[in-house]
Structure formats: structure tokens, C-alpha cells
Tab-separated table of C-alpha atoms in Angstrom:
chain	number	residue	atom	x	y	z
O	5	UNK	CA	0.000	0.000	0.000
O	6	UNK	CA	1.461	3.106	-0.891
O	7	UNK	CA	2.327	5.437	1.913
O	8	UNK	CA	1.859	9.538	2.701
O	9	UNK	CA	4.391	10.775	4.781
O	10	UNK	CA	3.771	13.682	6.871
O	11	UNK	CA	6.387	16.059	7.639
O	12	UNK	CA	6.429	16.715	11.865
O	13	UNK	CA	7.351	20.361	10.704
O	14	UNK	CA	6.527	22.451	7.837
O	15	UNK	CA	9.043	22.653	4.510
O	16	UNK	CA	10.054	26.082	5.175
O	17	UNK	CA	10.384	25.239	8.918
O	18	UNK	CA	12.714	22.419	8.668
O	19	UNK	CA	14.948	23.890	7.297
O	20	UNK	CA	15.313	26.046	10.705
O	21	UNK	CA	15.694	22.172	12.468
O	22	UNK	CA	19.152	20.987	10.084
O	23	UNK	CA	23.047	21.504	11.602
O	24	UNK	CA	23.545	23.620	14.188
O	25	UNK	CA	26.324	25.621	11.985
O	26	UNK	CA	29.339	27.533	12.981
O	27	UNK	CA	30.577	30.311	10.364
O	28	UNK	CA	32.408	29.504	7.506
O	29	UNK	CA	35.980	30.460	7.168
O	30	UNK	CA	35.816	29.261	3.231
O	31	UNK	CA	34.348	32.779	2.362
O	32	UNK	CA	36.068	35.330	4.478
O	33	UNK	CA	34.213	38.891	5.046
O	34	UNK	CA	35.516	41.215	2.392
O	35	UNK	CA	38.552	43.111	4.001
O	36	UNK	CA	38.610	46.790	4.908
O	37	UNK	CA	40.972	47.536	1.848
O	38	UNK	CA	40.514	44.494	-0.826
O	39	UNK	CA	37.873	42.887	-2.528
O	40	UNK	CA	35.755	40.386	-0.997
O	41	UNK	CA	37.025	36.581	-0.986
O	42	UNK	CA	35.215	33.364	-1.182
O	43	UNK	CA	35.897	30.196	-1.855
O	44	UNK	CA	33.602	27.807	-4.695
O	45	UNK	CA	33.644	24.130	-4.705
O	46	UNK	CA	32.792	22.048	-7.856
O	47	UNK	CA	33.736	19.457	-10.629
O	48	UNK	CA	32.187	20.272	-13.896
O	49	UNK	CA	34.198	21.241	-17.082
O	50	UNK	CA	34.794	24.874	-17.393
O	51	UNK	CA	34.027	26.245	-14.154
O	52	UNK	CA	37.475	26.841	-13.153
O	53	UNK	CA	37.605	29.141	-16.250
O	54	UNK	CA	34.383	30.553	-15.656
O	55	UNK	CA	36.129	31.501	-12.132
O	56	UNK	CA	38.837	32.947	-13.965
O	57	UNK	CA	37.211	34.701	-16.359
O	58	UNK	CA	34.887	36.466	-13.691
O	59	UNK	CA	38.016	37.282	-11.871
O	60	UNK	CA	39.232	39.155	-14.622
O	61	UNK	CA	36.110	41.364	-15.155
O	62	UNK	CA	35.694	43.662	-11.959
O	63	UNK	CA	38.078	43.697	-8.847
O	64	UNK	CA	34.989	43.321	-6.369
O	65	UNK	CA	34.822	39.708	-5.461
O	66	UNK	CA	37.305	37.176	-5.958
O	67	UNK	CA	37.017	33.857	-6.283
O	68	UNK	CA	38.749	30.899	-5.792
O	69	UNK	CA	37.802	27.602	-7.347
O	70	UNK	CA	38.883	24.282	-5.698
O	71	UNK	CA	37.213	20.681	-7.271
O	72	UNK	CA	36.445	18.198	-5.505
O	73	UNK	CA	35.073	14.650	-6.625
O	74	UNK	CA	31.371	14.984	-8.272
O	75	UNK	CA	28.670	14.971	-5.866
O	76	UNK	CA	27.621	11.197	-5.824
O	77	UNK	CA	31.215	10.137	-5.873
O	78	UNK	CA	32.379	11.896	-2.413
O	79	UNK	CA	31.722	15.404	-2.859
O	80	UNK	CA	28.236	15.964	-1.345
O	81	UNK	CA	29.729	14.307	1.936
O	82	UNK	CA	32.206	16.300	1.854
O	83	UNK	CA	30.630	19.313	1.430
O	84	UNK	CA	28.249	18.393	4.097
O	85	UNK	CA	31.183	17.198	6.496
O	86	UNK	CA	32.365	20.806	6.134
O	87	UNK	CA	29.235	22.606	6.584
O	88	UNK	CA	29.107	20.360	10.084
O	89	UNK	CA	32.857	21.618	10.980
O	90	UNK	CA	32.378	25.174	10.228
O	91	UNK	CA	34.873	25.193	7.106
O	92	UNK	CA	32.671	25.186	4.517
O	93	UNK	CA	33.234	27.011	0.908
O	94	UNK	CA	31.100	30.009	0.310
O	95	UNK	CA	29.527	28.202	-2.391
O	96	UNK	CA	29.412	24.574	-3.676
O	97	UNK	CA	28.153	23.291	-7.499
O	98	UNK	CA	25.118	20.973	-6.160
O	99	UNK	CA	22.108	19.073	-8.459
O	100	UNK	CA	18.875	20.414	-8.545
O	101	UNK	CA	17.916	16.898	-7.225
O	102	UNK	CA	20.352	17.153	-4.330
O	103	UNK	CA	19.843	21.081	-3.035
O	104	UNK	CA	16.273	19.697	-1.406
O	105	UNK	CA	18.010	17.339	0.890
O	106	UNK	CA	21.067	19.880	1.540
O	107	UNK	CA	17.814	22.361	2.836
O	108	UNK	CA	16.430	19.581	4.718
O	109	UNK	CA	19.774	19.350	7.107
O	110	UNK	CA	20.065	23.034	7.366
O	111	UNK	CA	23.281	22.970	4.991
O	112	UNK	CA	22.477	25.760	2.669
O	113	UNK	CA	22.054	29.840	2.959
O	114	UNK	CA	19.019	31.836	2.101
O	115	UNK	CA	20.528	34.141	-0.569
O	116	UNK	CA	16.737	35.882	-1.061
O	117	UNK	CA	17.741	39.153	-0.011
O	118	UNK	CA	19.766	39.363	-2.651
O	119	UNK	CA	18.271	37.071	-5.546
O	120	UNK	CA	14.719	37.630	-5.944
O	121	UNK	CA	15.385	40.461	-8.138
O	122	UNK	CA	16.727	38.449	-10.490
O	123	UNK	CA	14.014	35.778	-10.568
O	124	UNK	CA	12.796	36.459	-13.798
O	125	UNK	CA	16.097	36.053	-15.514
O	126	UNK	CA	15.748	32.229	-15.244
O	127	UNK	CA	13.226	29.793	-16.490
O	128	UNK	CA	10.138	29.245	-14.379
O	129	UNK	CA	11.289	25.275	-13.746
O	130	UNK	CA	15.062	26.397	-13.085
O	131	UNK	CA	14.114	29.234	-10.516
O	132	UNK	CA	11.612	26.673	-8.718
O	133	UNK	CA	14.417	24.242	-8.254
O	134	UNK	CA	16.900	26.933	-6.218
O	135	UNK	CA	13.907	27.908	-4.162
O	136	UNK	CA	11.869	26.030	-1.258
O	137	UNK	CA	8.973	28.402	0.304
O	138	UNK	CA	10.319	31.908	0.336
O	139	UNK	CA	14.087	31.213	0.283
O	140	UNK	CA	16.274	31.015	-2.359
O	141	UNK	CA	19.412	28.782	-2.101
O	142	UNK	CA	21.848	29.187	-5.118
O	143	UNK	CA	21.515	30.563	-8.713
O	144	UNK	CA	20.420	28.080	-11.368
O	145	UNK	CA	23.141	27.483	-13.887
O	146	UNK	CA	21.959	24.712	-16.700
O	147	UNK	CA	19.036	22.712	-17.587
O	148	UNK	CA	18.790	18.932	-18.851
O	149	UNK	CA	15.593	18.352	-21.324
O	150	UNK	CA	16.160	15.037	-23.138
O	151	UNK	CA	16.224	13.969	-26.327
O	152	UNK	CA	17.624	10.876	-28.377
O	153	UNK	CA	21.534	10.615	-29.161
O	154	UNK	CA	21.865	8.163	-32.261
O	155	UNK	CA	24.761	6.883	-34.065
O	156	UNK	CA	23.298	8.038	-37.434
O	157	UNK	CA	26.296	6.119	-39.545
O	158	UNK	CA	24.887	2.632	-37.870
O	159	UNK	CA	21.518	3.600	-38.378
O	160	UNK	CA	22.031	4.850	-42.200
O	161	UNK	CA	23.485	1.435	-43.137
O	162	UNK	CA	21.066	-0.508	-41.571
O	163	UNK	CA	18.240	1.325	-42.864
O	164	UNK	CA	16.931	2.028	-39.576
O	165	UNK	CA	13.925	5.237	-39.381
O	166	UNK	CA	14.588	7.380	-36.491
O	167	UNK	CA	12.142	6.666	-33.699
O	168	UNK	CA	9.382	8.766	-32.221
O	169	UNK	CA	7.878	6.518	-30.180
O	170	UNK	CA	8.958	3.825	-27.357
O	171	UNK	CA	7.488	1.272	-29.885
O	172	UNK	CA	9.771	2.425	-32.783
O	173	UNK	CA	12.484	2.691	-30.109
O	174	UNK	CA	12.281	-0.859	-29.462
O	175	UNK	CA	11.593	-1.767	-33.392
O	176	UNK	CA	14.708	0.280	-33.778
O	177	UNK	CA	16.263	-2.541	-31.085
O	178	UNK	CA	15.326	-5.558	-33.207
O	179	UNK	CA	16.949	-4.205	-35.592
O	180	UNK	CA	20.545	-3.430	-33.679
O	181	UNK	CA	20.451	-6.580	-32.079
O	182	UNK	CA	20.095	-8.984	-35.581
O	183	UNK	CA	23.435	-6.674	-36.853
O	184	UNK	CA	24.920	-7.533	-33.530
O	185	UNK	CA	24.410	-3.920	-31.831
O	186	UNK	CA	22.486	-3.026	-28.662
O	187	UNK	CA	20.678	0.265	-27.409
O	188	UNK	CA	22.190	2.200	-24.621
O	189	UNK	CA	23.604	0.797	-21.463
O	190	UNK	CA	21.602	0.408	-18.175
O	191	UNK	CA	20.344	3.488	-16.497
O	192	UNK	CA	20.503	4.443	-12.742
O	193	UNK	CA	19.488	6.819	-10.180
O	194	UNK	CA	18.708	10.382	-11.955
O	195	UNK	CA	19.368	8.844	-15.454
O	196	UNK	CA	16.164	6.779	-14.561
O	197	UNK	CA	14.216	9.425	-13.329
O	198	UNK	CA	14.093	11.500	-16.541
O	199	UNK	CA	11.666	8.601	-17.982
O	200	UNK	CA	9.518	8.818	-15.459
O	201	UNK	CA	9.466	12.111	-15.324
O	202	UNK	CA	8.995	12.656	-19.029
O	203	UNK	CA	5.576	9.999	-18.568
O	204	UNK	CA	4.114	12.358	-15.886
O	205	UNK	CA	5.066	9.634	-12.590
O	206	UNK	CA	6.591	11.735	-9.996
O	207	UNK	CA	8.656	10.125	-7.327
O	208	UNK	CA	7.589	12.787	-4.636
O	209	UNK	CA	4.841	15.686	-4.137
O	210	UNK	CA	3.985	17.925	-1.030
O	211	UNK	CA	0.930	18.561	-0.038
O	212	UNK	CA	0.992	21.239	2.688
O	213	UNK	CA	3.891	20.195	5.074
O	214	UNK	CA	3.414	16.525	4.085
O	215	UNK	CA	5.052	14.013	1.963
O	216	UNK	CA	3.698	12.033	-0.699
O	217	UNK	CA	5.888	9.057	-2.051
O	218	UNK	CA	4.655	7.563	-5.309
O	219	UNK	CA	7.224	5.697	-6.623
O	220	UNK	CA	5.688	2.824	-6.965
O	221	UNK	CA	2.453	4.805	-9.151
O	222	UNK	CA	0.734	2.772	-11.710
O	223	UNK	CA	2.245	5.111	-14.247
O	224	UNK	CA	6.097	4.458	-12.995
O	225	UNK	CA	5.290	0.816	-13.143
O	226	UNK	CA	4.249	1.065	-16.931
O	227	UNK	CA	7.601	2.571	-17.728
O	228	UNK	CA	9.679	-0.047	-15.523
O	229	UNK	CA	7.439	-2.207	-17.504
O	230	UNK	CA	8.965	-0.972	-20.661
O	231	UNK	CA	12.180	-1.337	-19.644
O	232	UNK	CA	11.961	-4.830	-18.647
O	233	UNK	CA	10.684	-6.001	-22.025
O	234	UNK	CA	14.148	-4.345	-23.614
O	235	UNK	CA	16.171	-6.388	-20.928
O	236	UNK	CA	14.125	-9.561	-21.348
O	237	UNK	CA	14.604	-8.965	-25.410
O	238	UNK	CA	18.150	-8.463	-24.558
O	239	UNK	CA	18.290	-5.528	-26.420
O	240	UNK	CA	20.222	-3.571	-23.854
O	241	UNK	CA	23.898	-3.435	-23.673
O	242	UNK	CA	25.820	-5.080	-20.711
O	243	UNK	CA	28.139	-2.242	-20.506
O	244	UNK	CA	27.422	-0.236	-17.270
O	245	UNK	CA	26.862	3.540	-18.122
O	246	UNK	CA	29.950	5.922	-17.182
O	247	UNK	CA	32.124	2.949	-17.091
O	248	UNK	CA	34.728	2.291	-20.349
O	249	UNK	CA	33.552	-0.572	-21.934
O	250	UNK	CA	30.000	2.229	-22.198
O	251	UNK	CA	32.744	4.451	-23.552
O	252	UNK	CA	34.316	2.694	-26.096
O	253	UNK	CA	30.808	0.872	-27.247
O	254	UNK	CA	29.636	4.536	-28.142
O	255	UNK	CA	32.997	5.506	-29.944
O	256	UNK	CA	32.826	1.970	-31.911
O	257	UNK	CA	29.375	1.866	-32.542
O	258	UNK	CA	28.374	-1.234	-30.913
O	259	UNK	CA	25.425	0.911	-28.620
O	260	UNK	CA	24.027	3.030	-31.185
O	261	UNK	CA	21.265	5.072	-29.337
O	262	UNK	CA	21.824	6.521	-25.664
O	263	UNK	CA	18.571	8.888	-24.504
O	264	UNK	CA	19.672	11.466	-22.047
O	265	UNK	CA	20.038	14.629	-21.452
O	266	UNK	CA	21.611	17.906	-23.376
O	267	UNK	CA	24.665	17.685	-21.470
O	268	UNK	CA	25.505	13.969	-22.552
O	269	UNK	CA	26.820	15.510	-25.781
O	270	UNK	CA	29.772	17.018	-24.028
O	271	UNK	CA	30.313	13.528	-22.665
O	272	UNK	CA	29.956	12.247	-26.178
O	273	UNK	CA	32.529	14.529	-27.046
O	274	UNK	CA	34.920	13.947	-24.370
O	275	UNK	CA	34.817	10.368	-23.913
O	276	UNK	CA	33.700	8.240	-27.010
O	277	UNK	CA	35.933	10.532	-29.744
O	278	UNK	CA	36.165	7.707	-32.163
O	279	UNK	CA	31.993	8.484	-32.823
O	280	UNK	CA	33.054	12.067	-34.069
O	281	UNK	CA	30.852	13.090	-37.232
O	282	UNK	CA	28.729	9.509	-36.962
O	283	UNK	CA	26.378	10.618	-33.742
O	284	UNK	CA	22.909	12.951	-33.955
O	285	UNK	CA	20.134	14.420	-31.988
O	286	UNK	CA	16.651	13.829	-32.338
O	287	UNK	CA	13.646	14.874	-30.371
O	288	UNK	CA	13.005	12.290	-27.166
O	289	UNK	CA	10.730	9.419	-27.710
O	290	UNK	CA	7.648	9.639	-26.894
O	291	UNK	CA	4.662	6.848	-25.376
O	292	UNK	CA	1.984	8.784	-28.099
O	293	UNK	CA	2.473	8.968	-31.150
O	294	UNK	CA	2.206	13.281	-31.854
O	295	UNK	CA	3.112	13.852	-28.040
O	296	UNK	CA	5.940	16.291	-27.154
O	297	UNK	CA	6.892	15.594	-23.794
O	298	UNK	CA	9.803	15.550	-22.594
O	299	UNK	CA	11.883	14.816	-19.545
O	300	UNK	CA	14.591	15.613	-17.337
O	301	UNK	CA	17.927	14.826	-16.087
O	302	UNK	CA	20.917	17.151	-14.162
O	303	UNK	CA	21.147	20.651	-13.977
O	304	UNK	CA	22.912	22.160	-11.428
O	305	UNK	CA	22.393	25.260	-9.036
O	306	UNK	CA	25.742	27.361	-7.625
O	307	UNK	CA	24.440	27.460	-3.713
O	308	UNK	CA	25.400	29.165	-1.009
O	309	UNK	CA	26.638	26.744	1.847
O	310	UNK	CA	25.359	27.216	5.460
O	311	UNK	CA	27.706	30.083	7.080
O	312	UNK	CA	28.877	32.089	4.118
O	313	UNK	CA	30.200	35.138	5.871
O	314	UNK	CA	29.459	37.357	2.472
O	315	UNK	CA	26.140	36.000	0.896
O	316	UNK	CA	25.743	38.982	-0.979
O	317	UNK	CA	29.478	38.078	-2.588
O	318	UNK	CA	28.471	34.525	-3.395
O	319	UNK	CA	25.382	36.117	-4.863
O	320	UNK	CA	27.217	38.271	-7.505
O	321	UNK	CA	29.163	35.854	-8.594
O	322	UNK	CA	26.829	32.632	-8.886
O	323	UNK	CA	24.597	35.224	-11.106
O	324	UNK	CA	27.469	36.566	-13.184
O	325	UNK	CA	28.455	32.817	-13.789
O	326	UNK	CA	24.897	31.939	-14.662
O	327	UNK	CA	23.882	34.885	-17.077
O	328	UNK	CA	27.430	36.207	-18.081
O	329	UNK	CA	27.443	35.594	-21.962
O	330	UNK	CA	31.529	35.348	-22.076
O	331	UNK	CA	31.733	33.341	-19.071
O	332	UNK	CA	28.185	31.111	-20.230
O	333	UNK	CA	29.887	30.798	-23.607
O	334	UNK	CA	32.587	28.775	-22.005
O	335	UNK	CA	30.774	26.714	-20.153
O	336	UNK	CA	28.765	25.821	-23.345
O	337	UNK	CA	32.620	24.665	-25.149
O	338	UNK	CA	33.385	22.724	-22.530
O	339	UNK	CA	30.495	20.970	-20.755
O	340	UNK	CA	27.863	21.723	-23.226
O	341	UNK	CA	25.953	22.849	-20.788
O	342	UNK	CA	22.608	24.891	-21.543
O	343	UNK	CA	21.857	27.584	-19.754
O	344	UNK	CA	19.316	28.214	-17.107
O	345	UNK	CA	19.187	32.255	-17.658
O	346	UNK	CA	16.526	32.543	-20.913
O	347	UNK	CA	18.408	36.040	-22.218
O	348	UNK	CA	21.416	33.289	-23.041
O	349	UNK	CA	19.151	30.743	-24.810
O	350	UNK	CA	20.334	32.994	-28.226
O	351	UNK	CA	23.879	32.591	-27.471
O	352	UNK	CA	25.927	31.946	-31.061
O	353	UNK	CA	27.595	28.793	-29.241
O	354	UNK	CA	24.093	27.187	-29.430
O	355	UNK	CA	23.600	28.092	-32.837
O	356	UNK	CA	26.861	27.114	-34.267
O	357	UNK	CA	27.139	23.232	-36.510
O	358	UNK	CA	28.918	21.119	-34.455
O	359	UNK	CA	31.851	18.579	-36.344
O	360	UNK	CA	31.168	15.592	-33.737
O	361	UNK	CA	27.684	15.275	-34.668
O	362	UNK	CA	27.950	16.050	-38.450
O	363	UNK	CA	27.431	19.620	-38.599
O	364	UNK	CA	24.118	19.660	-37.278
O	365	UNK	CA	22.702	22.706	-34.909
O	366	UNK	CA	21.834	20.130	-31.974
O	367	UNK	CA	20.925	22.853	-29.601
O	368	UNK	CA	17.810	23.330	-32.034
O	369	UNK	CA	16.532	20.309	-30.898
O	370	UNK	CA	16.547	20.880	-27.215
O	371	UNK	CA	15.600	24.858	-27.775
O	372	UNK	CA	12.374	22.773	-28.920
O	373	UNK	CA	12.599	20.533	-25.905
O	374	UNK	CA	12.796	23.103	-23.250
O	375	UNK	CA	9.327	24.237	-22.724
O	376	UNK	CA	7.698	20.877	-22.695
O	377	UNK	CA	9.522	19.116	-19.986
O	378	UNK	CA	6.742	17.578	-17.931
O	379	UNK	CA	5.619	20.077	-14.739
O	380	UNK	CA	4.787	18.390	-11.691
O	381	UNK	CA	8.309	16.747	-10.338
O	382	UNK	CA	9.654	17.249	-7.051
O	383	UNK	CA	12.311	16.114	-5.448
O	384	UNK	CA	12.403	14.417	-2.198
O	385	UNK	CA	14.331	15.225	0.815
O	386	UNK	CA	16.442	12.569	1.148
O	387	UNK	CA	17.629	11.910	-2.724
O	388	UNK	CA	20.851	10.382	-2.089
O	389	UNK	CA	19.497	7.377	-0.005
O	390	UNK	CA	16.621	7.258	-1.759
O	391	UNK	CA	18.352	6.508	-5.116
O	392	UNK	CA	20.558	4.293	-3.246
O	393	UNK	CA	17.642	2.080	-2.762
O	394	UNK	CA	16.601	2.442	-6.176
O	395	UNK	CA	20.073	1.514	-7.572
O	396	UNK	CA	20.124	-1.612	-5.995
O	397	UNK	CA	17.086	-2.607	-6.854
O	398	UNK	CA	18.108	-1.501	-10.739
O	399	UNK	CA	21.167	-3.161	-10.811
O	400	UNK	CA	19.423	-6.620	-10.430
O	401	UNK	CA	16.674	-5.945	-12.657
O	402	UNK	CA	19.135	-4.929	-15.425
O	403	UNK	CA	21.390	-7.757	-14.232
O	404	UNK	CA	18.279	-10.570	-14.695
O	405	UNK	CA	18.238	-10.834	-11.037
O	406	UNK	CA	15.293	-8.995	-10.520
O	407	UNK	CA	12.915	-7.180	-11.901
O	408	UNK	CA	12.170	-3.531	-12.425
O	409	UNK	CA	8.571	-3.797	-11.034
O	410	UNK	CA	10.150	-4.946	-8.139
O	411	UNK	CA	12.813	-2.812	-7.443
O	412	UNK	CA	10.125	0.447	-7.719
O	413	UNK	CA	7.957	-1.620	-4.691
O	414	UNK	CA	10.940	-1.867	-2.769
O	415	UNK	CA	12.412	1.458	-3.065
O	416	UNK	CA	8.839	2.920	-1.997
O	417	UNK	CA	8.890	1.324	0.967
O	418	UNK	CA	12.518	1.591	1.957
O	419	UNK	CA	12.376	5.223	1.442
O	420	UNK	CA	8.999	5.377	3.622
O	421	UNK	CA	10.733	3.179	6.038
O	422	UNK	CA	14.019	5.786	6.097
O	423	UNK	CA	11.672	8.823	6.767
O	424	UNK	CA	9.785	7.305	9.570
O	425	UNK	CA	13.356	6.472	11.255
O	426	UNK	CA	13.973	10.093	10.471
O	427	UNK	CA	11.084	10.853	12.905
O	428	UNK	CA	8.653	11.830	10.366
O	429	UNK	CA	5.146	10.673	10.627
O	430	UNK	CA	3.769	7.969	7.861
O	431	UNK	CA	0.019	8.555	6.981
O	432	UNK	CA	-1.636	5.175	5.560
């Protein structure tokens, strides 16, 4: 039975109920003669040189960039271990899906004071993910509609169509597999979520100060169900996504298709370079034939961590990074990242033929893609154990030792079960 949990304290309020926080000597109060200093931690491609390059246009604020692992791989916890200690950075790269759970423990700043005049700078969906009641946490800095990446040499020799539908997707599978190819690897955690997101089954709502876990809803189950016919067709490739062998299948050809988000072609890019001029961009799949939704996955807000001893410092520059054209520009080159700030959406980077994917303008496609991602999603607060249970429920499904259906039933109620150890209350 599906479960409605109840939040002992309002959103807004629990945020007042997280770390009990000492200041944070990462962003030292501007000095009596110098610019102000603070410190930004992150891990994505170009944001050292967006750093840079804001450095070098005003003598204000200066910032200094330190990475750190990406946030699933050790950097969250470590950005949270230092919000605990009092040594925090001014200001930390963190996920849209991760910056609710970062509120929840009282880990982040409320930047408002100095934000909300720029709210209309950013797209409606962006803004909503930086902001939880009447606080605003970080500046939004890309979004990730889908669409479908397709090695367009494989599929020009084997006379494949280009799908727009799951059930030309999987025709399109049939296909692959009698030439000896596969469709993308297995998909995890976030990667997941954009499917379910694009077919309208949210994970999480709130209702009030309560909690509503669906993730188990009759409509997630229909995509899982999808999914499981491509394993049980064996139409999937083995290859675990992000590791090599996913690598070198997309440089070689052997996975032909991968559908993800905008930012997957700077991972094209970087890691599968023997694909150059063979891989395209199409508009996502979709369950109706006519349909145009679309879904979700990454994006990532520059927040303020709990102490910052100059939020209105980290506030000038996670906006200049965000809405900057030189510094956006950059970020587009090496991450192709796309932005959050709609006055950049015209940038010539995202109008410019790219080599790698045989000339063509792929930003067109997610220009188009934008403005029909799916509204409704919400992100729970507890994300990174909640996707832990949903991992390991995935990995056996796409393994053969489980199924997808089942690891959706079990990652409900593990999740309800974490939030009632939590101490929040569990409706029926």
C-alpha cells in the first residue's frame, strides 16, 4: 500500500531544524581595503575558467575555485562534512535533485535578499528548483531536457527510421540486435528518473507540510514495464553507463542510441571521440504517437553553503556565472551545458554546426525541448538514499536478477521506512 508521509514540521520550517552551523571560514568577510574573498567548490568542465574569467572582469569579489570529486562520488559528503565543521566554501556546485536534501539538514544559505530580483532572468522550472517556500538557495546554472543521441552512420546502413515513439524505439532494437548492436547501457538513479518524469510519474509531491511518495504509481510501473521487455529482449547493452567498456561501445558503434540529457553531448565529445561526425540528436521518444513531452535529467544550481560570511558576494558571482554571456559561452565549449538564464538561450555557441555530430545545430533540438519538460516533479528530501535504494534494486533488474517492477515496490517502501526512522510521521 502506498504510503503519505507527513512532515512533523513544515518545509520552510525544517529547514530552521538541520546543523547547528558555525561560520564559515571558506568565504572570508571582504577586508577593509581588498575585494571580498570566497571560496567555490565544484567538478564540472569549465568552471574553473568561468572563475577565472569572472576574476578578470571587476576587482569586487574574488574567487577561488577548488574541485572536488562529483557529488555522488564523495563530494556531497564532503561538502556536508564541512558545513558540520564550520569550514565550509562560500559556495558549492550541487544538483537540482540534491539542493532539497542539503535544505532539509540546514546545509544551505538563504541568498533571497539578494536574488529575488533576479528571478525572472531564469526559467520558471530552473528558478523553482533553487527555491523552497520563500528562500532562495543558489543561482540556477543549466538545464537537462532530453532527447535521443543516435549513431546516425549505424543507423544509415542498416536502414533504420529514427524513432518517435517507445514502440519504434524498441523496433529500432530488433533491428541493432540482428546486426549484432544493442541500445544504450543500463540506467541508474537520476538517469532513470528523466523517464519517469517525461511519462508524468513523480517520485515525490507535497501537499501542505506533508510528503507524498509515489514511486511505486501505476504510471512508474508502466515505464519499468517498458524497460523490462528491452532487458528480457536483450536488447540492452551489458556495458554499465559511465564505465569504459560504455565508452568505447559509443565511440565503436556497438550501442548506437543513448537517450539522455543535453549535457551527454559534451560527454559524447569527451569520452567516445572515435563516434566524431557519426552521432545525432533527435527529439526524445515519446509513449503517443504526436506527443511532445519531454523529460529531465541534471542541472545544477551554484548554492550558497550554510555560514557564508558574504552571501551577498556569493550572490554576484553565482549570477554573473549563470547569465554572463563570455563566461556562459565557455561553459557551453566545454560541458555543453545549456543555460538556465533565458536572455542566453540565443547565445551563437548554441547556434553554431557542431563537427562531432555532423554539422548539425543540436541545440535546435533541445531549444524545442525546453518548454515541454513535464511540470509536476519534485524532489524528495532525502535523494541520495533514496536513489541508493533504487540503484540496488536496478542493478538486479538490469542484471536478470530482478525485476524492475520490483525494485520500484521496494524502493517505496525503503524510502517510507528511512523517513519514519527520520522521525517523520507515515500517513496510511
Amino acid at each position: 500500500m502506498k504510503k503519505t508521509v507527513m512532515r512533523t514540521v513544515g518545509i520552510t520550517g525544517a529547514l530552521g531544524l538541520g546543523l547547528a552551523l558555525a561560520g564559515c571560514s571558506g568565504a572570508a568577510e571582504p577586508a577593509a581595503s581588498g575585494p571580498a574573498e570566497v571560496t567555490f567548490w565544484g567538478w564540472a568542465p569549465g568552471y574553473a575558467d568561468a572563475v577565472e574569467a569572472f576574476n578578470a572582469s571587476q576587482d569586487d569579489v574574488v574567487v577561488t575555485y577548488e574541485e572536488v570529486a562529483p557529488g555522488a562520488k564523495g563530494g556531497y559528503d564532503k561538502m556536508l562534512n564541512a558545513v558540520t565543521a564550520g569550514n565550509a566554501p562560500c559556495l558549492a556546485q550541487v544538483g537540482y535533485e540534491t539542493l532539497t536534501s542539503f535544505a532539509a539538514q540546514g546545509a544551505l544559505e538563504d541568498v533571497s535578499e539578494f536574488a529575488n530580483a533576479n528571478e525572472d532572468e531564469f526559467t520558471p522550472a530552473t528558478w523553482s528548483a533553487v527555491s523552497i517556500g520563500d528562500g532562495v538557495y543558489g543561482a540556477p546554472v543549466d538545464q537537462g531536457p532530453m532527447a535521443l543521441f543516435y549513431n546516425k552512420a549505424v543507423f544509415d546502413e542498416l536502414g533504420i527510421a529514427v524513432p518517435t515513439t517507445w514502440a519504434e524505439y524498441q523496433a529500432a532494437g530488433e533491428k541493432l540486435k540482428a546486426a549484432g548492436k544493442s541500445l544504450s547501457a543500463s540506467y541508474l538513479n537520476y538517469d532513470y528518473a528523466g523517464f519517469d518524469w517525461q511519462a508524468e510519474a513523480p517520485w515525490f509531491s507535497v501537499d501542505g507540510d506533508s510528503w507524498k511518495v509515489s514511486i511505486d504509481s501505476p504510471e512508474g510501473q508502466e515505464v519499468a514495464d517498458y524497460w523490462q521487455g528491452l532487458t528480457d529482449a536483450g536488447l540492452i547493452s551489458q556495458a554499465p553507463m559511465w564505465d569504459q567498456s560504455w565508452y568505447t561501445g559509443l565511440g565503436d558503434g556497438s550501442i548506437a542510441t543513448h537517450v539522455g540529457a543535453v549535457w551527454i553531448a559534451g560527454v559524447l565529445k569527451g569520452s567516445a571521440p572515435d563516434g566524431a561526425g557519426k552521432w545525432a540528436v533527435a527529439p526524445m521518444p515519446q509513449w503517443e504517437a504526436g506527443d511532445d513531452k519531454v523529460g529531465n535529467v541534471g542541472g545544477s544550481a551554484t548554492a550558497v553553503l550554510k555560514g557564508c560570511d558574504n552571501p551577498e558576494a556569493a550572490w554576484k558571482f553565482a549570477h554573473a556565472m549563470s547569465t554572463d554571456p563570455d563566461i556562459y559561452t565557455g561553459l557551453i565549449e566545454a560541458a555543453a551545458l545549456y543555460p538556465a538564464a533565458t536572455e542566453l538561450l540565443d547565445l551563437p555557441a548554441l547556434s553554431e554546426p557542431d563537427p562531432y555530430f555532423g554539422d548539425q545545430v543540436i541545440f535546435d533540438v533541445f531549444a524545442e525541448a525546453s518548454p515541454n519538460v513535464t511540470t509536476g516533479w519534485t524532489w524528495g528530501p532525502n535523494m541520495p538514499e533514496t536513489v541508493g535504494f533504487l540503484d540496488d534494486g536496478l542493478g538486479k533488474a538490469w542484471s536478470g536478477k530482478g525485476t524492475f517492477a520490483d525494485a520500484l515496490t521496494s524502493t517505496q517502501q525503503q524510502t517510507v521506512d528511512a523517513l519514519e526512522a527520520q522521525g517523520l510521521s507515515v500517513a496510511e
